[in-house]
Backbone as ProteinMPNN parsed JSONL, in Angstrom:
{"seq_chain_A": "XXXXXXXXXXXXXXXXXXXXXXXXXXXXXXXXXXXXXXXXXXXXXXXXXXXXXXXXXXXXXXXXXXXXXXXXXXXXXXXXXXXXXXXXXXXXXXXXXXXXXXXXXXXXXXXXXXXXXXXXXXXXXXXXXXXXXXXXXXXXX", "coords_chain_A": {"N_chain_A": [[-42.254, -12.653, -249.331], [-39.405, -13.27, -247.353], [-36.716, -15.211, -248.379], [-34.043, -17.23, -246.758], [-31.175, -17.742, -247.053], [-28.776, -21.262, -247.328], [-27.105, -22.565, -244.765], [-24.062, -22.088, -243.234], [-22.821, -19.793, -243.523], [-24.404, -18.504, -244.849], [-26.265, -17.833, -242.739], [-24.756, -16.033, -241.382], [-24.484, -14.189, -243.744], [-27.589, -13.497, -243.892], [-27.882, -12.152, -241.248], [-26.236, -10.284, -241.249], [-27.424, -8.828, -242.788], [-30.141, -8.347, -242.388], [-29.686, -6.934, -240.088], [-27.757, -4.63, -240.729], [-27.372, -2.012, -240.634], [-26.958, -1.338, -237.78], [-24.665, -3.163, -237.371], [-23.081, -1.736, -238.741], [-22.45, 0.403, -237.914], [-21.638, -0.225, -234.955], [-19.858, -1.741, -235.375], [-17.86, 1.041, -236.552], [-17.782, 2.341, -234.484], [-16.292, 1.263, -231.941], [-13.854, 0.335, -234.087], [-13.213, 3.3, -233.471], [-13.171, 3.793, -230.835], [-11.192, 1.809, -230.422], [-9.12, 3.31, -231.764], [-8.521, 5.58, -229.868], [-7.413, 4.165, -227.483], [-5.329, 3.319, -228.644], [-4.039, 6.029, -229.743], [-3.104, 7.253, -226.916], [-1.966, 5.501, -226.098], [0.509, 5.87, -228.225], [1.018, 8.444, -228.055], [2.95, 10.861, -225.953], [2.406, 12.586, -224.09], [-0.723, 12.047, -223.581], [-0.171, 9.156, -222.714], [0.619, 10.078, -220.425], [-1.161, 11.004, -219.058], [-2.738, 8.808, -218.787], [-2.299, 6.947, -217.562], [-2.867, 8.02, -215.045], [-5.352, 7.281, -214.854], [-7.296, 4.628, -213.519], [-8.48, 2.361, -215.479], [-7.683, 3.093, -218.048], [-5.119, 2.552, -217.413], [-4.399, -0.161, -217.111], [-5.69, -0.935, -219.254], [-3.857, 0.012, -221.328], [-1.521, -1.533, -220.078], [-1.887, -3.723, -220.189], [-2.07, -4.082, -223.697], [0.779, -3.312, -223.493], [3.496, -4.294, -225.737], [1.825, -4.866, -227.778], [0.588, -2.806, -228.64], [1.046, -1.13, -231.289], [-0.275, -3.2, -233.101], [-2.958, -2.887, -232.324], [-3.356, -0.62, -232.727], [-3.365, -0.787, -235.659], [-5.159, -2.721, -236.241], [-7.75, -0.558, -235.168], [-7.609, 0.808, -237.06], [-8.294, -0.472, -239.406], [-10.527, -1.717, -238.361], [-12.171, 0.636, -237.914], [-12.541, 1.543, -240.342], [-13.44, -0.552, -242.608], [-16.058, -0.737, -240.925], [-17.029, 2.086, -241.539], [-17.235, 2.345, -244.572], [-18.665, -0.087, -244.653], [-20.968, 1.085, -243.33], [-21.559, 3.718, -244.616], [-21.786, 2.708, -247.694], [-24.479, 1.25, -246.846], [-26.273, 3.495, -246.399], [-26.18, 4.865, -248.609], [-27.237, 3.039, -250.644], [-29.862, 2.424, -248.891], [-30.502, 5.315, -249.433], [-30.745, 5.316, -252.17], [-32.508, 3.12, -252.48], [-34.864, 4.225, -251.422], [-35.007, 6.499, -253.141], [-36.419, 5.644, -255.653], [-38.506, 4.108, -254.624], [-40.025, 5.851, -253.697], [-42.712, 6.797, -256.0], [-45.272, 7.777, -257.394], [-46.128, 6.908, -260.002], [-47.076, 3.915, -261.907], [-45.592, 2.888, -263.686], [-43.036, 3.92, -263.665], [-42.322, 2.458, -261.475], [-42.816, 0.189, -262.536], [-40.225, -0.1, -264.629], [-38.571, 0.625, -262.684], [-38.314, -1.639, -260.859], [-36.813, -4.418, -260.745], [-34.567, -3.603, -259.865], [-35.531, -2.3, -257.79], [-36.467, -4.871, -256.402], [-34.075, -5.816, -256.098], [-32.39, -4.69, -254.322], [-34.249, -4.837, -251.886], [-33.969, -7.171, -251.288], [-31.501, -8.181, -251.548], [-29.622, -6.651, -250.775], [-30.531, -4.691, -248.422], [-32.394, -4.694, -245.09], [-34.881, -6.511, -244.106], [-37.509, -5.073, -243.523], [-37.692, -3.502, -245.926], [-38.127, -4.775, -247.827], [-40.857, -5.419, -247.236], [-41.996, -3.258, -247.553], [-42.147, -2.768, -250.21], [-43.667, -4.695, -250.897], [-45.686, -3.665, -249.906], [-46.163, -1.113, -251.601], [-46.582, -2.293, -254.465], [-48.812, -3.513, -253.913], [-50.024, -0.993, -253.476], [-49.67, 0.447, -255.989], [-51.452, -1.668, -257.347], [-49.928, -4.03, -258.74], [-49.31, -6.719, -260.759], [-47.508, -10.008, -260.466]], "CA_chain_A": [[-41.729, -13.499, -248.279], [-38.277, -13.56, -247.705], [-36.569, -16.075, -248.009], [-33.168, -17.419, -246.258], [-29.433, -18.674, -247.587], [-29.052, -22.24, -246.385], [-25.894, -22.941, -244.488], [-23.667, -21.17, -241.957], [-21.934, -18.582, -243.832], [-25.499, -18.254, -245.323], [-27.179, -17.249, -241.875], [-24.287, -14.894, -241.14], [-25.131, -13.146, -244.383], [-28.629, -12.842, -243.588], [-28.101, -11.502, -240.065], [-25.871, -8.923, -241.661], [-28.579, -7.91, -244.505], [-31.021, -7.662, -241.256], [-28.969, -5.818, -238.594], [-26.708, -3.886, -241.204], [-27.413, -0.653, -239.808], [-26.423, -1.496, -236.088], [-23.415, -3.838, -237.2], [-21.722, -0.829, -238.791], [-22.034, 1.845, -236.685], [-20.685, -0.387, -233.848], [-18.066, -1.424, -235.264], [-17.456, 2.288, -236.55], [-17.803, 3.036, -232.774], [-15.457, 0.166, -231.927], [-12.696, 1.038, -234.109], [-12.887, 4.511, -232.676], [-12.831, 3.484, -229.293], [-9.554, 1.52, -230.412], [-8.131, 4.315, -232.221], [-8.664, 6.686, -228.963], [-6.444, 3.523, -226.946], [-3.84, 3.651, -229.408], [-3.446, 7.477, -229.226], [-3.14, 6.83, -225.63], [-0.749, 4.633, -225.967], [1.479, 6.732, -228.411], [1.183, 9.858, -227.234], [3.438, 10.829, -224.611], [1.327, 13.364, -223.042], [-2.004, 11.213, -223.624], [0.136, 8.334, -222.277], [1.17, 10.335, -218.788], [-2.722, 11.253, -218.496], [-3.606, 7.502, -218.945], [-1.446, 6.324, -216.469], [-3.412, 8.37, -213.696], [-7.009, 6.683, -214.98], [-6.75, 3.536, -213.681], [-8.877, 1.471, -216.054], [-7.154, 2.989, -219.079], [-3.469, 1.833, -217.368], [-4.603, -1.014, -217.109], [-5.898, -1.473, -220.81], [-2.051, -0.016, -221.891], [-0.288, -2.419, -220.013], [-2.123, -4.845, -220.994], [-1.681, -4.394, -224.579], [2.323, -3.635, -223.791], [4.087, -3.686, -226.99], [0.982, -5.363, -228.587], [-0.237, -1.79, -229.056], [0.977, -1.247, -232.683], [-1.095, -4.151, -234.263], [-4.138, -2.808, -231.933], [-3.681, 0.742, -233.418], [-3.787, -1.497, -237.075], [-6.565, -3.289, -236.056], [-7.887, -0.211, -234.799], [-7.801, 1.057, -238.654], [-9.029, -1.607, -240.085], [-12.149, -1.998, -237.748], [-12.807, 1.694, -238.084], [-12.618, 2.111, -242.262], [-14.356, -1.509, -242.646], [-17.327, -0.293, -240.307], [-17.474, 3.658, -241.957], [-17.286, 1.961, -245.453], [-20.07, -0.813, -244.767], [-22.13, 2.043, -243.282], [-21.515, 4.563, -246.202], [-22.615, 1.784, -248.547], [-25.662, 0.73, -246.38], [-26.448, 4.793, -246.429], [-26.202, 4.98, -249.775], [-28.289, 2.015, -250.761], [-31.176, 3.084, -248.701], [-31.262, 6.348, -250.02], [-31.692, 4.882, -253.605], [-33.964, 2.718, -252.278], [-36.194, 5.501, -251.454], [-35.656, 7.461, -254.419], [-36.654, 4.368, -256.215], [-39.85, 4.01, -254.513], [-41.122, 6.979, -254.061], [-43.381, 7.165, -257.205], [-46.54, 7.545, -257.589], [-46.43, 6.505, -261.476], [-47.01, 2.608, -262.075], [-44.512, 2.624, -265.03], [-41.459, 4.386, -263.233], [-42.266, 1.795, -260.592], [-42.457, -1.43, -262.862], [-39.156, 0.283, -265.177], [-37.422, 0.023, -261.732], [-38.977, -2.923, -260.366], [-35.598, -5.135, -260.762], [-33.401, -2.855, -259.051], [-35.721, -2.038, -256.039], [-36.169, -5.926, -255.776], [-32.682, -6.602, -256.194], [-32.048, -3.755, -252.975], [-34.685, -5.194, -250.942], [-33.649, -8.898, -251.27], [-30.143, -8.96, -251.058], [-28.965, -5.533, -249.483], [-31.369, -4.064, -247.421], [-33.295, -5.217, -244.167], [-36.264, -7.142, -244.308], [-38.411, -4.226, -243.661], [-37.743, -2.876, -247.184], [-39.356, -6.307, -248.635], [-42.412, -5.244, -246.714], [-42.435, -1.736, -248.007], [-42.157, -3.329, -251.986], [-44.842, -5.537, -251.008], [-46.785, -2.531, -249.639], [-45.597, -0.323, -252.553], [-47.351, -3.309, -255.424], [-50.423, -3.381, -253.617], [-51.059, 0.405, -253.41], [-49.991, 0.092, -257.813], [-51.828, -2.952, -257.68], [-49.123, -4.541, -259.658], [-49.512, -7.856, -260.719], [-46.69, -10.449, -260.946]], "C_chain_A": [[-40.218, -13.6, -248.429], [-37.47, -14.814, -247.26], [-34.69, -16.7, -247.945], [-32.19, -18.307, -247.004], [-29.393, -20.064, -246.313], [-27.509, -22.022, -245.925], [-25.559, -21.914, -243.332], [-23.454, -19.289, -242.498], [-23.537, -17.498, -244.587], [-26.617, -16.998, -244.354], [-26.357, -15.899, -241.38], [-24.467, -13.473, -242.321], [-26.49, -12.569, -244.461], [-28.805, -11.84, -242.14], [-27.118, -10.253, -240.333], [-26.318, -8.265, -242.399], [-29.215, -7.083, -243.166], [-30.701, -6.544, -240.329], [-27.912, -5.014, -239.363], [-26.772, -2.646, -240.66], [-26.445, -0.491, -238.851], [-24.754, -2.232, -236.234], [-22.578, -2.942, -237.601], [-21.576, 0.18, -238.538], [-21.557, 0.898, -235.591], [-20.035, -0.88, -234.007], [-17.077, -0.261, -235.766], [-16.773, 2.372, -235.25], [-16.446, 2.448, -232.269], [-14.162, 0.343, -232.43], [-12.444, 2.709, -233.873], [-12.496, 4.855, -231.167], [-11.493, 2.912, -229.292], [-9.147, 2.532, -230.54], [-7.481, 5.08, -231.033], [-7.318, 5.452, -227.885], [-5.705, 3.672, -227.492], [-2.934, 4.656, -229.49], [-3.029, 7.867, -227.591], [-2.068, 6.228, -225.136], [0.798, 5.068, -226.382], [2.149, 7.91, -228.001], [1.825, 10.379, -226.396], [2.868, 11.563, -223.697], [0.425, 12.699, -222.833], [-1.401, 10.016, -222.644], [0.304, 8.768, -220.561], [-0.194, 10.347, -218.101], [-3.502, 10.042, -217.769], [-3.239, 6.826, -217.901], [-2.288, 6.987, -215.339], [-5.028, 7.789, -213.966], [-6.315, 5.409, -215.346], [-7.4, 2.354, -214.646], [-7.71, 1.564, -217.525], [-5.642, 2.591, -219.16], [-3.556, 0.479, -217.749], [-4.59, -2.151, -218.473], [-4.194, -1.545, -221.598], [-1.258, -0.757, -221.421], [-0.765, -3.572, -219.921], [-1.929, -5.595, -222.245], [-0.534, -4.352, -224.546], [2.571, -3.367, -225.25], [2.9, -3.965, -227.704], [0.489, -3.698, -229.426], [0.114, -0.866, -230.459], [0.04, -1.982, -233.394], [-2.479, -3.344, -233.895], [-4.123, -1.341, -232.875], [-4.315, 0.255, -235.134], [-4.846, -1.969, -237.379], [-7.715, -2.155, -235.654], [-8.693, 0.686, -236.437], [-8.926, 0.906, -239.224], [-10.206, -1.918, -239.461], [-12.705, -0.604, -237.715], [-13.71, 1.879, -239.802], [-13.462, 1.051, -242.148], [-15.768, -1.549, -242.067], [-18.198, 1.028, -241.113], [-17.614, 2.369, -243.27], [-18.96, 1.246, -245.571], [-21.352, 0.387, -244.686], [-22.726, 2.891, -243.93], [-22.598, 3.94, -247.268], [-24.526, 0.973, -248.302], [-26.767, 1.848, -246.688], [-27.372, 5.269, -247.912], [-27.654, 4.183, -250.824], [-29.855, 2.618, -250.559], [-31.88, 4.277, -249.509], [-31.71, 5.833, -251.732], [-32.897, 4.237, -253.557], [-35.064, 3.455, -252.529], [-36.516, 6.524, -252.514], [-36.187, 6.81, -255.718], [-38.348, 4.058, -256.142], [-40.864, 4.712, -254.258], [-41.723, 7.786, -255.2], [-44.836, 6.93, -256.916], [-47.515, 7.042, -259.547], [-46.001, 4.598, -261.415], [-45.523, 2.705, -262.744], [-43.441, 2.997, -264.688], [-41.747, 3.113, -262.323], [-42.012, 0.475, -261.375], [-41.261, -1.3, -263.861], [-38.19, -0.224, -263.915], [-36.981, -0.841, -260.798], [-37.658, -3.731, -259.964], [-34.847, -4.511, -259.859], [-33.888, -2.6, -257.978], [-36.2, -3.326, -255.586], [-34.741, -6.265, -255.293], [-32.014, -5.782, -254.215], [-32.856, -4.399, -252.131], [-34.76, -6.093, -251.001], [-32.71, -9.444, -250.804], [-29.693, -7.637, -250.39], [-29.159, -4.855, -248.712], [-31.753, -4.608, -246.101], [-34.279, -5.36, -244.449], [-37.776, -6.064, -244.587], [-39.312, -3.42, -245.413], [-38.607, -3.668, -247.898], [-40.511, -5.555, -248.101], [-42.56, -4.106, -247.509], [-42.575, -2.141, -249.752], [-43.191, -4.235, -252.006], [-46.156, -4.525, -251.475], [-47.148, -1.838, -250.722], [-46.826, -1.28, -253.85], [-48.325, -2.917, -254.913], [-51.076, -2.273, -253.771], [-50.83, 0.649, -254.935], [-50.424, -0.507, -258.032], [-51.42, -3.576, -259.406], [-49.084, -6.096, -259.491], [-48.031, -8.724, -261.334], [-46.518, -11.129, -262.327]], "O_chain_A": [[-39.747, -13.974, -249.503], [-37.502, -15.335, -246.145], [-34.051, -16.624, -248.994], [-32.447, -19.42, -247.463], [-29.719, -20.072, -245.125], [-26.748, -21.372, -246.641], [-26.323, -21.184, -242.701], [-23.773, -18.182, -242.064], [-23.646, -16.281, -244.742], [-27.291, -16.028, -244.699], [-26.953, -14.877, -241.039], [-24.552, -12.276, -242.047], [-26.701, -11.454, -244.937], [-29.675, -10.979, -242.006], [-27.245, -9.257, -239.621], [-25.847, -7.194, -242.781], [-29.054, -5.905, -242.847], [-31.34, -5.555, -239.971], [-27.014, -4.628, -238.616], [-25.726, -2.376, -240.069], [-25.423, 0.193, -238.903], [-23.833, -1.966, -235.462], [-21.429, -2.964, -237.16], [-20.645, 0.913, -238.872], [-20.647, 1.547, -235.076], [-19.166, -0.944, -233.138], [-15.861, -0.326, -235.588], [-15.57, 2.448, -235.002], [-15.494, 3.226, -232.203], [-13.247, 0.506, -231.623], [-11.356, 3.196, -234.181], [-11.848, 5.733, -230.597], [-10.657, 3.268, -228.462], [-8.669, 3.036, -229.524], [-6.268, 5.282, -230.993], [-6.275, 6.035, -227.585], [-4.902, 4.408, -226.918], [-1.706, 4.61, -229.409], [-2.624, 9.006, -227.356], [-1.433, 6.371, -224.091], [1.832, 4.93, -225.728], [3.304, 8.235, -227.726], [0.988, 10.534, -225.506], [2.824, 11.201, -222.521], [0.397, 12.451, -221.628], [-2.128, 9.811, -221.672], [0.149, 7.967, -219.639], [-0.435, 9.901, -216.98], [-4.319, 10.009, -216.849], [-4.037, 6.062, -217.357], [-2.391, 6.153, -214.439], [-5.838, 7.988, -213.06], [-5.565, 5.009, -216.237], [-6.778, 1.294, -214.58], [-7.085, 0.611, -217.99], [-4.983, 2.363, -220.175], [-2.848, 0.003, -218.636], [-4.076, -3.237, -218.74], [-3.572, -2.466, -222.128], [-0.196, -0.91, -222.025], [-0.047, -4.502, -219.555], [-1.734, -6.802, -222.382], [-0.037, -5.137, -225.354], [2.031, -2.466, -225.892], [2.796, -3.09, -228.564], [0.13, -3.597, -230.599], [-0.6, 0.117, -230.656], [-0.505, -1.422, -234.345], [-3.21, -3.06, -234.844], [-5.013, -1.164, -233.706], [-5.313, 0.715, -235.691], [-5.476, -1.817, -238.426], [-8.835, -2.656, -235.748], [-9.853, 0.994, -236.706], [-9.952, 1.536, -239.48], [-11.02, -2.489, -240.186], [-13.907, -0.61, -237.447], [-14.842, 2.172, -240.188], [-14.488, 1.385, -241.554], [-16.618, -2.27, -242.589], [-19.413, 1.107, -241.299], [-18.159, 1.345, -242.859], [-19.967, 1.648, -246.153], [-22.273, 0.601, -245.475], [-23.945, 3.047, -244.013], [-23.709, 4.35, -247.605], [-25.346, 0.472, -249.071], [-27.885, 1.54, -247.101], [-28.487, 5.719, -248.176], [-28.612, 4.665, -251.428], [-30.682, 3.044, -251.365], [-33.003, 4.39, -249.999], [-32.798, 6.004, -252.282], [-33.943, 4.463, -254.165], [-35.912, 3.427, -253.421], [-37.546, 7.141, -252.788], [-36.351, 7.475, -256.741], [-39.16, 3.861, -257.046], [-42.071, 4.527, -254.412], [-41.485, 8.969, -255.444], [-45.36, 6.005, -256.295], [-48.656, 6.936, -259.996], [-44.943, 4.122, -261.002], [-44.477, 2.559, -262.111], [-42.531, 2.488, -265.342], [-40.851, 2.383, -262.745], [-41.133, -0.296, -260.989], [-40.96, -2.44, -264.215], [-37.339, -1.112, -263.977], [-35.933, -0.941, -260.159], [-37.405, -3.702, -258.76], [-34.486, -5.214, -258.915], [-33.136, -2.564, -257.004], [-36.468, -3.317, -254.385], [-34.423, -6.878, -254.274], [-31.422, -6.347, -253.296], [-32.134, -4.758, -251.201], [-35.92, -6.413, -250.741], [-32.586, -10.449, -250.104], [-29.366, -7.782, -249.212], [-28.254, -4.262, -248.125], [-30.895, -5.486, -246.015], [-34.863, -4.481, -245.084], [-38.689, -6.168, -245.406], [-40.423, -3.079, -245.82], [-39.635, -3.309, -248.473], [-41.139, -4.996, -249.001], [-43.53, -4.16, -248.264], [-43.377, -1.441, -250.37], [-43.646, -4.59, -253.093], [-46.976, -4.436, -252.39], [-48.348, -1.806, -250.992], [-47.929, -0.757, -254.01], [-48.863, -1.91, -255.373], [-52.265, -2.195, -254.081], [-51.85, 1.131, -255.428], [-50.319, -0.637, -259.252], [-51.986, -3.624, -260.498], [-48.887, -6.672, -258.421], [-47.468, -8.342, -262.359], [-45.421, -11.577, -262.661]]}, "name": "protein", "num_of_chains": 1, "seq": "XXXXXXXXXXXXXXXXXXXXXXXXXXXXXXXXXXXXXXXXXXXXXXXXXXXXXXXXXXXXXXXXXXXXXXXXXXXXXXXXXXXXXXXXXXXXXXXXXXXXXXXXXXXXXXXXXXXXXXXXXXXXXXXXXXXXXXXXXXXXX"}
């Protein structure tokens, strides 16, 4: 059963355990979609292009000079998205090479570490699959 951080900052870390997947591929996406305004913005060719599509004039003279920080921010919401996602990536796959055993004893050796992944850094699902996982070792707490 899993069970929930009390507080605010609490529920935002559970809704980022749950939805980690989705939260960092779109804000990958997100700072790529900046980046692509920013180049747009610098660019002087990209910039003459942008000027004849009127949504994307629109966006550039909107940001005006702002469009340095947005390129920064643009960065920084790209790397901070790839990074989380990398790490989410990563995770999983240990996960799985973690639980795919069919030997009790590699399973209760790594017991700690594929709780510790499906508690605090995984999605909920994974709990289920470590539930699942015990029952078919019928491993007793």
């Amino acid at each position: 059963m899993k069970r929930y951080r009390p507080g605010f900052f609490g529920l935002l870390a559970d809704i980022h355990q749950d939805f980690r997947f989705e939260i960092a591929g779109a804000l990958f996406v997100v700072g790529v979609f900046l980046l692509l305004i920013a180049i747009l913005g610098y660019v002087p060719q990209a910039r003459t292009w942008a000027r004849s599509v009127a949504v994307l004039d629109s966006i550039l003279a909107g940001l005006g000079p702002w469009i340095f920080w947005e390129a920064i921010a643009a960065g920084l919401v790209m790397v901070i998205g790839g990074f989380d996602f990398a790490d989410t990536v990563k995770k999983a796959l240990e996960f799985e090479k973690l639980i795919n055993t069919t030997s009790k004893e590699t399973f209760l050796k790594n017991r700690k570490r594929i709780k510790h992944l499906a508690t605090e850094a995984l999605p909920e699902r994974y709990w289920r699959r470590v539930e699942r996982k015990e029952s078919e070792l019928k491993v007793r707490e």
